[in-house]
Coordinates of C-alpha atoms in Angstrom, one line a residue:
X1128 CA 123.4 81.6 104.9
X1129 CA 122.5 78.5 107.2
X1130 CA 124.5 80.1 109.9
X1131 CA 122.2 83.3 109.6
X1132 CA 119.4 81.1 111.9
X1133 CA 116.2 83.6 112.7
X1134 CA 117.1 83.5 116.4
X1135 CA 120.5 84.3 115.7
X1136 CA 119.7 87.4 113.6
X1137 CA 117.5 89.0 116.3
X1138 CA 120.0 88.2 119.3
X1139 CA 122.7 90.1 116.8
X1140 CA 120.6 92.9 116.2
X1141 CA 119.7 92.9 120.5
X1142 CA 122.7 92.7 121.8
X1143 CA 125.2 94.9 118.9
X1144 CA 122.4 97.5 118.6
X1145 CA 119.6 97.6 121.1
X1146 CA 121.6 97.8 124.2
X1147 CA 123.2 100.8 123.4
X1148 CA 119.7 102.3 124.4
X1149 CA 118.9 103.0 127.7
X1150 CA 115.2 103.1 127.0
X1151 CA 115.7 99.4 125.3
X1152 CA 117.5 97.9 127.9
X1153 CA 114.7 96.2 129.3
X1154 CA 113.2 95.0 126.4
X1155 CA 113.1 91.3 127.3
X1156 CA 110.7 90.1 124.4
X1157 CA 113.1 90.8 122.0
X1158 CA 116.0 89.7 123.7
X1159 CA 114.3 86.0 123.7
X1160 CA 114.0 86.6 120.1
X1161 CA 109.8 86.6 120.5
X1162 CA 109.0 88.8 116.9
X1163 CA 105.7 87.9 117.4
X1164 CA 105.7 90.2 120.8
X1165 CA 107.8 92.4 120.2
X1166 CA 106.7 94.3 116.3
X1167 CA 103.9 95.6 117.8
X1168 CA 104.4 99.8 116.9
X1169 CA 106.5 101.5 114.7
X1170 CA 108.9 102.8 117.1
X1171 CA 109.8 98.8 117.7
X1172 CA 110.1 98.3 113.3
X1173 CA 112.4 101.6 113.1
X1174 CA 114.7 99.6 115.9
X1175 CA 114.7 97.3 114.0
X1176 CA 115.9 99.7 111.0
X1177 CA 118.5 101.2 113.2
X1178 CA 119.7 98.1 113.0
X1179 CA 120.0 97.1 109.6
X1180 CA 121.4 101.0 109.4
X1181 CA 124.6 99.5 111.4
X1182 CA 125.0 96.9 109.3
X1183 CA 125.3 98.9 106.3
X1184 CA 127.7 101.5 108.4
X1185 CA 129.9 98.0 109.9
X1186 CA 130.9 97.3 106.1
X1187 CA 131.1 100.6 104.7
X1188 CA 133.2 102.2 107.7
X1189 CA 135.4 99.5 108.5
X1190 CA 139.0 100.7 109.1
X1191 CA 140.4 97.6 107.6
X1192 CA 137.9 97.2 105.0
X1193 CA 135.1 99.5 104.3
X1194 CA 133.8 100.3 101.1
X1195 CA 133.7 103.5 101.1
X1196 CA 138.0 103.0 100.8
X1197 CA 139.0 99.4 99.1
X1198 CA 137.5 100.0 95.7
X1199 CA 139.9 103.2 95.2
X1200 CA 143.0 101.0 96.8
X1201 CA 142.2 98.6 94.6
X1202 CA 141.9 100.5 91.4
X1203 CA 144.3 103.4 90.3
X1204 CA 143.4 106.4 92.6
X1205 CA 145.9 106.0 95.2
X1206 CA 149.3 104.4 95.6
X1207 CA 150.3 103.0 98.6
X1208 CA 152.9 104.9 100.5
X1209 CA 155.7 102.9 101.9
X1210 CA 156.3 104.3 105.4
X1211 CA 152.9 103.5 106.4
X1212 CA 151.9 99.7 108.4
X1213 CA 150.9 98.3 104.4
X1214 CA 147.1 97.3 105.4
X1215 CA 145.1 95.8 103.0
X1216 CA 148.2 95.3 100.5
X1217 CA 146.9 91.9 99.1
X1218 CA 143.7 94.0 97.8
X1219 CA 146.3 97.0 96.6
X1220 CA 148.6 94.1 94.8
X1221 CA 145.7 92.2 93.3
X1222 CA 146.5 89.4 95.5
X1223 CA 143.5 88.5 97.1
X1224 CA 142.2 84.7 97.4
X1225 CA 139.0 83.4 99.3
X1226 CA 140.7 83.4 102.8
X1227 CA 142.1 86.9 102.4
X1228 CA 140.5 88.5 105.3
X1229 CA 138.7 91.8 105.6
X1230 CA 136.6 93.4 102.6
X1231 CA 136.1 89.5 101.0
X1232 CA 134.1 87.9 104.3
X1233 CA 133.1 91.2 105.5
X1234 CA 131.0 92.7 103.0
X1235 CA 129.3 89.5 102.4
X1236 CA 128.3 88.4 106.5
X1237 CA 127.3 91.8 106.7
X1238 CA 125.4 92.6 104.0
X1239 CA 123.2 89.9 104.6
X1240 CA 122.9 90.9 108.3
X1241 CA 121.0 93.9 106.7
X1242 CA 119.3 92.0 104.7
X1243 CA 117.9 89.9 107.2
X1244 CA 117.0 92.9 109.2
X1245 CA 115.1 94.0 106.7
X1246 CA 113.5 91.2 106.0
X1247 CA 112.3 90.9 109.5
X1248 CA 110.5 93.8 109.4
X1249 CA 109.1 93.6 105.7
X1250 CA 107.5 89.8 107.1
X1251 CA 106.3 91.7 110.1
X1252 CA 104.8 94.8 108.5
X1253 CA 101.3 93.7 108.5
X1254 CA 101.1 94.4 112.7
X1255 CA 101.0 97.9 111.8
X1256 CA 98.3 98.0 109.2
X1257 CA 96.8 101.4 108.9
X1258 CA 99.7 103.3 111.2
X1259 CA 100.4 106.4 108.9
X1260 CA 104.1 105.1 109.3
X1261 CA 103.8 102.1 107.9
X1262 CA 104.8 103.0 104.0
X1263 CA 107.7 104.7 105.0
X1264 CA 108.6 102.1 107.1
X1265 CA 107.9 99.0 104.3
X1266 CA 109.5 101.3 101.7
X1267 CA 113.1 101.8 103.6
X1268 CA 113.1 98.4 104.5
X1269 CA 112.7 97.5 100.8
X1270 CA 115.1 99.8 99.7
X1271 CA 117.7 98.4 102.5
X1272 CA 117.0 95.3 101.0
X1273 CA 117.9 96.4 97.4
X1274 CA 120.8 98.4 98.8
X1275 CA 122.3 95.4 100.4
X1276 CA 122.2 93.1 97.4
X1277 CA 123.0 95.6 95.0
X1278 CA 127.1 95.7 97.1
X1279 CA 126.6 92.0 97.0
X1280 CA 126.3 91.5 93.6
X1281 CA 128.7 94.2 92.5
X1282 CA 131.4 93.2 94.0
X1283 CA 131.0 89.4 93.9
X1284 CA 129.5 89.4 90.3
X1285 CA 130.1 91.2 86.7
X1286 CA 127.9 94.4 86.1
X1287 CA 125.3 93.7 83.3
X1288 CA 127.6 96.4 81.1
X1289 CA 131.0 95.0 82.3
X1290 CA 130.7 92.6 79.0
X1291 CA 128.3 90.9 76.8
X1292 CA 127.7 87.3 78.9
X1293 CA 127.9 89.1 82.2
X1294 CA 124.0 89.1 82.8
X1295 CA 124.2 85.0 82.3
X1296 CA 126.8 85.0 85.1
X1297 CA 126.1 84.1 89.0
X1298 CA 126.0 87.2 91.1
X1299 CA 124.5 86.5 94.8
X1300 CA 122.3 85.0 96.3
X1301 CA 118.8 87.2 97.0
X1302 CA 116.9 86.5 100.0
X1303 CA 113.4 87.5 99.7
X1304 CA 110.5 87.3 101.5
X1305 CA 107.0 88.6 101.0
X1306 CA 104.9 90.8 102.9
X1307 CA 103.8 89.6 106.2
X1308 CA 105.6 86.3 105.3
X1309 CA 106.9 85.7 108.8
X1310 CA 107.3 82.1 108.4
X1311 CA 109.1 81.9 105.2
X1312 CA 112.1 83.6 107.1
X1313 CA 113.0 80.9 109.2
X1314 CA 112.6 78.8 106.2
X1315 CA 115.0 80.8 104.0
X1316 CA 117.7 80.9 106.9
X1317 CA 118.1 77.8 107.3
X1318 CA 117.9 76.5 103.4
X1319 CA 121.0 76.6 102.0
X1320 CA 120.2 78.2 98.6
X1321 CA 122.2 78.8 95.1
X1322 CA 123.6 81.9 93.6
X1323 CA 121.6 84.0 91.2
X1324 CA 122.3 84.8 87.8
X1325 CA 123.3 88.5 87.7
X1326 CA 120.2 89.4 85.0
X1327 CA 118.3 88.3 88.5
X1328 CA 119.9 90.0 91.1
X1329 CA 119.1 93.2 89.0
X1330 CA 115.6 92.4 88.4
X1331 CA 114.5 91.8 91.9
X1332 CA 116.7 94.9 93.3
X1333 CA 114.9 97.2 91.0
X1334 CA 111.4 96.0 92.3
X1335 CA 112.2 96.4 95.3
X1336 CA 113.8 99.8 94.7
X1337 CA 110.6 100.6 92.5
X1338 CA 108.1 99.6 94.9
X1339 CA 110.3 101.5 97.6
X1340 CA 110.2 104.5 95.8
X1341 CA 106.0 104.5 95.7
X1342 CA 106.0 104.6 99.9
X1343 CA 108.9 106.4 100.9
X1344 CA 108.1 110.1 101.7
X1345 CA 110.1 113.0 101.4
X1346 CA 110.4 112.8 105.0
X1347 CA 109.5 110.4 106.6
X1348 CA 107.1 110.4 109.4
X1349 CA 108.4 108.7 112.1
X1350 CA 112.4 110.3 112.2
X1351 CA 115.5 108.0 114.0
X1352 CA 118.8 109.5 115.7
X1353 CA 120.0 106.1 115.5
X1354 CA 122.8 104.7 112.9
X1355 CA 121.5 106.4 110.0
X1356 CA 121.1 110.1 111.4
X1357 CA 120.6 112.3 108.6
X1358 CA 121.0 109.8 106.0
X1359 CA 117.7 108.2 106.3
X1360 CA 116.8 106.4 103.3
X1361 CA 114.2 109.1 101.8
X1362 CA 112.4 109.7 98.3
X1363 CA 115.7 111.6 96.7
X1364 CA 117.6 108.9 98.7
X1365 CA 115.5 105.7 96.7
X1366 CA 115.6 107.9 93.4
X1367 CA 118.7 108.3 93.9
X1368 CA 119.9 104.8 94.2
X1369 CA 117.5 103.8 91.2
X1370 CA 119.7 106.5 89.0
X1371 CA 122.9 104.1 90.0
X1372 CA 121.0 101.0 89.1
X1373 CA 119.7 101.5 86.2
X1374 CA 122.9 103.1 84.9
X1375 CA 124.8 100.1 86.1
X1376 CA 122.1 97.8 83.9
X1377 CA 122.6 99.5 81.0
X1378 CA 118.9 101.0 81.6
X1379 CA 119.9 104.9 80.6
X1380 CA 116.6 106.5 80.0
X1381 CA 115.5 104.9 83.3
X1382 CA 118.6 106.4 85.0
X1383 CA 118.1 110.0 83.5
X1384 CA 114.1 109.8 84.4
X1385 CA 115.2 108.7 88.2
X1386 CA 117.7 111.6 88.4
X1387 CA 115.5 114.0 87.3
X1388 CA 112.9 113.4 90.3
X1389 CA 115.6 114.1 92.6
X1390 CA 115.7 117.5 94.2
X1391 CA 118.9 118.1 96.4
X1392 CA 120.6 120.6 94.7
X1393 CA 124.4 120.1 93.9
X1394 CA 127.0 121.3 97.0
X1395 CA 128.6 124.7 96.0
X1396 CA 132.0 125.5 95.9
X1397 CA 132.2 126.9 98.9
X1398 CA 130.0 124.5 100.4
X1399 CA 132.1 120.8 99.2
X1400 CA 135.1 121.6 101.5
X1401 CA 133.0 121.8 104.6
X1402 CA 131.1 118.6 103.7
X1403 CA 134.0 116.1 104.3
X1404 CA 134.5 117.2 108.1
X1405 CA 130.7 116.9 108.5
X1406 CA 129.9 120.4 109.0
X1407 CA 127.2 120.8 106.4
X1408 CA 125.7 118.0 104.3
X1409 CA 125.5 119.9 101.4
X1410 CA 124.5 117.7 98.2
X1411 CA 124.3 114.7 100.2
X1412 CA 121.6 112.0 99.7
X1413 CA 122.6 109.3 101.5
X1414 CA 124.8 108.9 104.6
X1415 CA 125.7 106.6 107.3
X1416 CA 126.1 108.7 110.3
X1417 CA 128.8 108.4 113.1
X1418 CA 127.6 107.7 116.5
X1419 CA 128.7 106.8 120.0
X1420 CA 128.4 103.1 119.5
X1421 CA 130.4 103.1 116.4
X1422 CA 132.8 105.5 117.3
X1423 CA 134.3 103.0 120.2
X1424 CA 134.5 100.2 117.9
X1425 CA 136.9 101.8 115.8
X1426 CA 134.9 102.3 112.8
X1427 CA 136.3 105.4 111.3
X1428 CA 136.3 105.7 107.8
X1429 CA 139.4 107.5 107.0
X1430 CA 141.7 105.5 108.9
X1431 CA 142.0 103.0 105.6
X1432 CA 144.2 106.0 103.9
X1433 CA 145.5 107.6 106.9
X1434 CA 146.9 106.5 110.6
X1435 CA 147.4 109.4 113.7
X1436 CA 150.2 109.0 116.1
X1437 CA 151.5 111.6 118.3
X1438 CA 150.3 114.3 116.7
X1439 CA 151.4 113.1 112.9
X1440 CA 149.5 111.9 110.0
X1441 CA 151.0 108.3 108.6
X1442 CA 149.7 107.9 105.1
X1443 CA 148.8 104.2 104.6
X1444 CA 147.7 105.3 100.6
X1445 CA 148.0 108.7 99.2
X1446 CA 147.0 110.2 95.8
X1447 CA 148.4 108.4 92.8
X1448 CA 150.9 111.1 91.1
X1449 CA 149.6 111.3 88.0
X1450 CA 146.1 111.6 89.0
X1451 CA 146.4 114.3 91.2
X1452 CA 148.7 116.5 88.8
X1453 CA 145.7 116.0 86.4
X1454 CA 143.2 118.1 88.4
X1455 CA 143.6 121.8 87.2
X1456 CA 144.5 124.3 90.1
X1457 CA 141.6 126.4 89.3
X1458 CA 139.3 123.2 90.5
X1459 CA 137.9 123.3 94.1
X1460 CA 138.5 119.7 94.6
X1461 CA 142.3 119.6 94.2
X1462 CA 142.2 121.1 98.0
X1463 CA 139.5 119.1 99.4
X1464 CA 141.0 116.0 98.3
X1465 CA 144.8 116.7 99.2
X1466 CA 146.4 118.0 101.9
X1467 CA 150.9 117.6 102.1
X1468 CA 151.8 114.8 105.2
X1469 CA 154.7 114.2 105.9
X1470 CA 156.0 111.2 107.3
X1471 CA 160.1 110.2 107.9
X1472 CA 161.4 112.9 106.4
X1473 CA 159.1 112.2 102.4
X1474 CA 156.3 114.3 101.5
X1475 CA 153.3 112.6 100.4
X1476 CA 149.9 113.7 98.7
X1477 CA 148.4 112.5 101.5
X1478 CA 144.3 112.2 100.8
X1479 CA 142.8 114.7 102.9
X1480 CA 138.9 113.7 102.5
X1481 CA 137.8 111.9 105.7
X1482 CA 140.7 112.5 107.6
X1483 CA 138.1 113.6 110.3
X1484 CA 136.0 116.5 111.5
X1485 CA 137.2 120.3 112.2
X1486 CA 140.5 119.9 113.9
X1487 CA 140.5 115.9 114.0
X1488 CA 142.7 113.6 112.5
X1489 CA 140.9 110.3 113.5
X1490 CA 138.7 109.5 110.4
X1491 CA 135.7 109.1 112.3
X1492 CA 133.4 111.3 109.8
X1493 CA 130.0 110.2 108.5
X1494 CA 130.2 108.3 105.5
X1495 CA 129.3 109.9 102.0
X1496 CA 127.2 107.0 100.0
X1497 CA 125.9 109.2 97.3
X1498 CA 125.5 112.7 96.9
X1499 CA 123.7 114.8 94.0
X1500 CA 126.9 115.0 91.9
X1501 CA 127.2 111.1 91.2
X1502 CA 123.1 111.5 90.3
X1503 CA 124.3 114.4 88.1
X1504 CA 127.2 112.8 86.6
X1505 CA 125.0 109.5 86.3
X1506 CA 122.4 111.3 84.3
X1507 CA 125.3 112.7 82.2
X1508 CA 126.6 109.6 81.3
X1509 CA 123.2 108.0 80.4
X1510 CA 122.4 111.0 78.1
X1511 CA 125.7 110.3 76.4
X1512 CA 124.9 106.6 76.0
X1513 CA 121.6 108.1 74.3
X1514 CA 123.5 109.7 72.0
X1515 CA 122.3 113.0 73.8
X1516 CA 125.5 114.8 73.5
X1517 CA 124.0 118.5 73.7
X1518 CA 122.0 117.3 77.1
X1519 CA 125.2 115.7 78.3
X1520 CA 127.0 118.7 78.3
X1521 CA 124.7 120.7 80.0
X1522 CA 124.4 118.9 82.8
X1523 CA 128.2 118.4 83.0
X1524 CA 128.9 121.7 82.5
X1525 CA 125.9 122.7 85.7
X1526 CA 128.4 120.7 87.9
X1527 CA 131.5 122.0 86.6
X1528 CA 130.2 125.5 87.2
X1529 CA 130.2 124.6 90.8
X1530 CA 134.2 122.8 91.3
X1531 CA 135.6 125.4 88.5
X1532 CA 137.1 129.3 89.5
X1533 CA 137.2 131.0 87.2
X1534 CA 134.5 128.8 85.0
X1535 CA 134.5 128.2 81.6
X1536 CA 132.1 125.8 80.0
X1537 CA 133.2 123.0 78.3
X1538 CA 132.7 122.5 74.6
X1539 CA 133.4 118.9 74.0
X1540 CA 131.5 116.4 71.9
X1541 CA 132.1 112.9 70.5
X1542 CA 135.1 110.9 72.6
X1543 CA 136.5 113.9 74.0
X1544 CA 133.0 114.6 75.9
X1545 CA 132.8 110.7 77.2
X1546 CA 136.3 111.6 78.6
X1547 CA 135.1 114.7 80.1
X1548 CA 132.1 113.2 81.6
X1549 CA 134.6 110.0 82.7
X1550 CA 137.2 112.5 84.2
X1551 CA 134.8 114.5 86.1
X1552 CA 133.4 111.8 87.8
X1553 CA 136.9 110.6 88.6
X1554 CA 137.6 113.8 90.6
X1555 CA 134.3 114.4 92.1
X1556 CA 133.9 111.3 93.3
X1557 CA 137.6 110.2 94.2
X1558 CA 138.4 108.1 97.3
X1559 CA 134.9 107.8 98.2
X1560 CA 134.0 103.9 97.0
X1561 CA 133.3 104.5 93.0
X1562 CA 136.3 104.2 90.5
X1563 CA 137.3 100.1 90.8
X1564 CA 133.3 99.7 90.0
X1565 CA 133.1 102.3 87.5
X1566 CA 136.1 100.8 85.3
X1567 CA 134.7 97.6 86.2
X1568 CA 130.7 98.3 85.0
X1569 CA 132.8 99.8 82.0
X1570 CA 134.8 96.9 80.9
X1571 CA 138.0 99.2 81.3
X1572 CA 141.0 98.0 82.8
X1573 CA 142.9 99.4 85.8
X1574 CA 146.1 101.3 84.5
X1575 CA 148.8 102.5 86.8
X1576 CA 152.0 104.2 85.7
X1577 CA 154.8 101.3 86.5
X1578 CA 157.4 104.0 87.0
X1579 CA 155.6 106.8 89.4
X1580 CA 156.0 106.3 93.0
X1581 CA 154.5 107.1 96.1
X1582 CA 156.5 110.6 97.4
X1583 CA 154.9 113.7 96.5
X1584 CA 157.6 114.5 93.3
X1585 CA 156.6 111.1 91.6
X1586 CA 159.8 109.2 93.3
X1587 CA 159.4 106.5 95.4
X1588 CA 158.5 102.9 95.2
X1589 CA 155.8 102.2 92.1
X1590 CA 152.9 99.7 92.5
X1591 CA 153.5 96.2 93.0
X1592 CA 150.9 95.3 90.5
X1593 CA 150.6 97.9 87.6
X1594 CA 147.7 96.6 85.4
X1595 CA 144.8 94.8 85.7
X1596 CA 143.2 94.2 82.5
X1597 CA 139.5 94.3 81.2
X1598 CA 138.3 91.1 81.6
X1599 CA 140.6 89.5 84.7
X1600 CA 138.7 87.7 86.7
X1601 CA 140.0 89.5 89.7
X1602 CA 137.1 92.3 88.9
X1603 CA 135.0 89.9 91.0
X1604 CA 135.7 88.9 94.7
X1605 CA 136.2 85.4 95.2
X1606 CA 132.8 84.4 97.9
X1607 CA 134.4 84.2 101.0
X1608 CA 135.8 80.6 102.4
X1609 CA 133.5 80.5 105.7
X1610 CA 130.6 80.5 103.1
X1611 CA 131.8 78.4 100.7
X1612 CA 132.4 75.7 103.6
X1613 CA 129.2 76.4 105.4
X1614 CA 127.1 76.2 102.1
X1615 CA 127.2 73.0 100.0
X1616 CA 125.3 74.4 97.5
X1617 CA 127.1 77.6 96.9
X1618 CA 130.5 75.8 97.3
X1619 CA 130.0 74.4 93.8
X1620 CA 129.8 77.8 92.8
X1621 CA 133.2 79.8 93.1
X1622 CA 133.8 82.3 90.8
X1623 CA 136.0 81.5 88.0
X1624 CA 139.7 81.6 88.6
X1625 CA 139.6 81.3 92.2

């Protein structure tokens, strides 16, 4: 991170944010990078948030790489259709080095743009000691912090239940700073520190998720209609990312405990459809919002599966055959996920989630980062790993009652209702950033069928690369080439196989 200097972190967060607001135009302290002026009252710390916000929405919105799209390209919930322009094929073939671009520098450079952002204001905090906005304030900051180091280490490191030795293995590199600690961030940015082991990374994001959870409110006092919109990190929101943690550490009472203290209630059948072109937010926790700013730099989420050209829809990936023919017709979802596009005379089951609000075909919809069914099908999950079959099953069975017409509640036990609680999540949470990391966390491999194609009937060209097995070290990112030859220290640290 030594070309992350301090100064160069606040004229980023200036000039790509803070201009884009007519009442900050003028704000020449901050423009000659001068924290020590400028965090004087909340409303300048929650600019700063904004900022950190956009971070989060550059990497997860991206058209050519946002993670809220490449871990379902990579993995085995979509097949790339051959009349499309075949973007980000070296992540859909597995064939990704440490100079690919997109996903591999991206989520790294901005990631830790966040992070610093929210380290700014964390060393900072103590200039509004005793504003009623100050916990809320600290405690998203903290939780941004987690956030952003949780993607890091996820997709450049093993998950603690990927395999036994992952926890000994280097995930990324956590840049912390205490409290008030203004000084130590200048230090940090230009040191030119090591990787972390992953047993690490995990520790220090669930203290800061922890501590974020005791000073986040349940609204929080001082509101934004910046980057984040709605999705504001609240109390559910901070609960709700500690019920993903803890299940990704192995940590399963945790996880259940964390999903029980979160109250959004589960989007309803008639509800989920309307959700995906943004007019309700129904079940959803946490979302990065689309805004002016964004919207003319091209971030829109659905353009990674989809293009728009004269009025047609050109599939870059569409639903995977066999996936799609396993939803039952009698499932809400199988309509909110597919829609039929046809492009040069084929028929595809093109993906119609984020294809764009009422009417649009321009993926530009707010991003869905986690909504009450992944804390519901977390907590199910968990209470299987428990051994808490009975408990499992109920809550599966509360969210299948809401996706299922007519409904019939399950029965399963043993294997069957691990695959039940595996194939739910699948469908619920398909094309929206989960299923590479959940056979990853998993230790499963990624298996697609070598003889289905792309066209709507199953014909058509099959995937380049059918399998990736358990255990290939392409489950981890290689860290990108710009870092490794910026960073002595961390260029002795490559993952394995790259």
């Amino acid at each position: 991170m030594n070309s992350k200097i301090y100064i160069v972190v606040i004229l980023f967060l200036s000039l790509g944010f803070f201009a884009c607001d007519d009442e900050l135009n003028d704000l020449q302290p901050f423009t000659e990078a001068n924290p020590e002026i400028f965090f004087n009252s909340p409303e300048e710390f929650r600019i700063v948030l904004n900022g950190a916000y956009r971070q989060m929405w550059l990497y997860y919105s991206d058209p050519g790489s946002g993670l809220q799209g490449i871990p379902d390209i990579i993995s085995d919930n979509v097949i790339q259709a051959q009349t499309g322009r075949r973007s980000n094929d070296d992540y859909h073939d597995l064939r990704y080095v440490p100079s690919t671009l997109g996903p591999i520098p991206l989520y790294w450079s901005e990631a830790y743009e966040a992070i610093n952002a929210a380290n700014l204001i964390i060393g900072n905090i103590d200039k509004i000691d005793g504003e009623p906005e100050q916990d809320d304030i600290l405690g998203e900051a903290l939780a941004i912090r987690a956030w952003a180091h949780f993607d890091l280490a996820r997709i450049y490191g093993p998950i603690p239940t990927q395999s036994p030795d992952a926890n000994n293995a280097l995930g990324a590199v956590y840049l912390k700073i205490e409290d008030g600690d203004v000084g130590s961030t200048i230090e940090d940015a230009l040191a030119t520190p090591p990787r972390e082991t992953i047993a690490s990374n995990y520790s220090e994001i669930i203290e800061d998720l922890e501590r974020a959870s005791t000073l986040v409110d349940d609204i929080p006092l001082l509101q934004s209609d910046g980057f984040n919109g709605e999705g504001i990190l609240s109390r559910n929101g901070v609960f709700a990312l500690l019920s993903r943690v803890y299940l990704y550490n192995g940590e399963y009472q945790k996880s259940i405990d964390a999903a029980n203290v979160v109250t959004t209630a589960l989007a309803t059948a008639t509800e989920l459809p309307d959700v995906y072109v943004d007019n309700n937010n129904a079940g959803v926790i946490i979302e990065l919002s689309i805004n002016t700013s964004s919207e003319a730099n091209g971030n829109n989420v659905g353009v990674l599966y989809s293009q728009s050209s004269r009025g047609n829809t050109i599939s870059e990936y569409v639903l995977d055959f066999d996936f799609f023919n396993s939803i039952s017709t009698n499932d809400v979802r199988r309509d909110v996920l597919q829609f039929v596009g046809t492009n040069r005379g084929n028929d595809y089951n093109a993906i119609k989630k984020f294809l764009g609000e009422e009417g649009q075909v321009n993926g530009r919809v707010d991003v869905k980062v986690l909504r009450a069914a992944e804390v519901s099908l977390n907590k199910a999950e968990a209470q299987f790993e428990l051994g808490l079959e009975a408990d499992a099953l109920a809550t599966l069975n509360e969210l299948r009652a809401q996706r299922y017409n007519p409904f019939v509640a399950g029965t399963e036990t043993g294997s069957a209702l691990e695959d039940a609680i595996q194939f739910e999540r699948r469908v619920e949470l398909a094309c929206e950033g989960h299923r590479f990391f959940d056979l990853k966390r998993r230790g499963e491999s990624i298996m697609r069928n070598a003889t289905v194609g792309d066209i709507i009937d199953g014909t058509g060209t099959p995937p380049e690369a059918p399998v990736l097995a358990a255990g290939d070290f392409r489950f981890q990112f290689p860290i990108p080439l710009a870092e490794i030859n910026a960073n002595p220290t961390i260029a002795g640290q490559q993952n394995p196989g790259y």
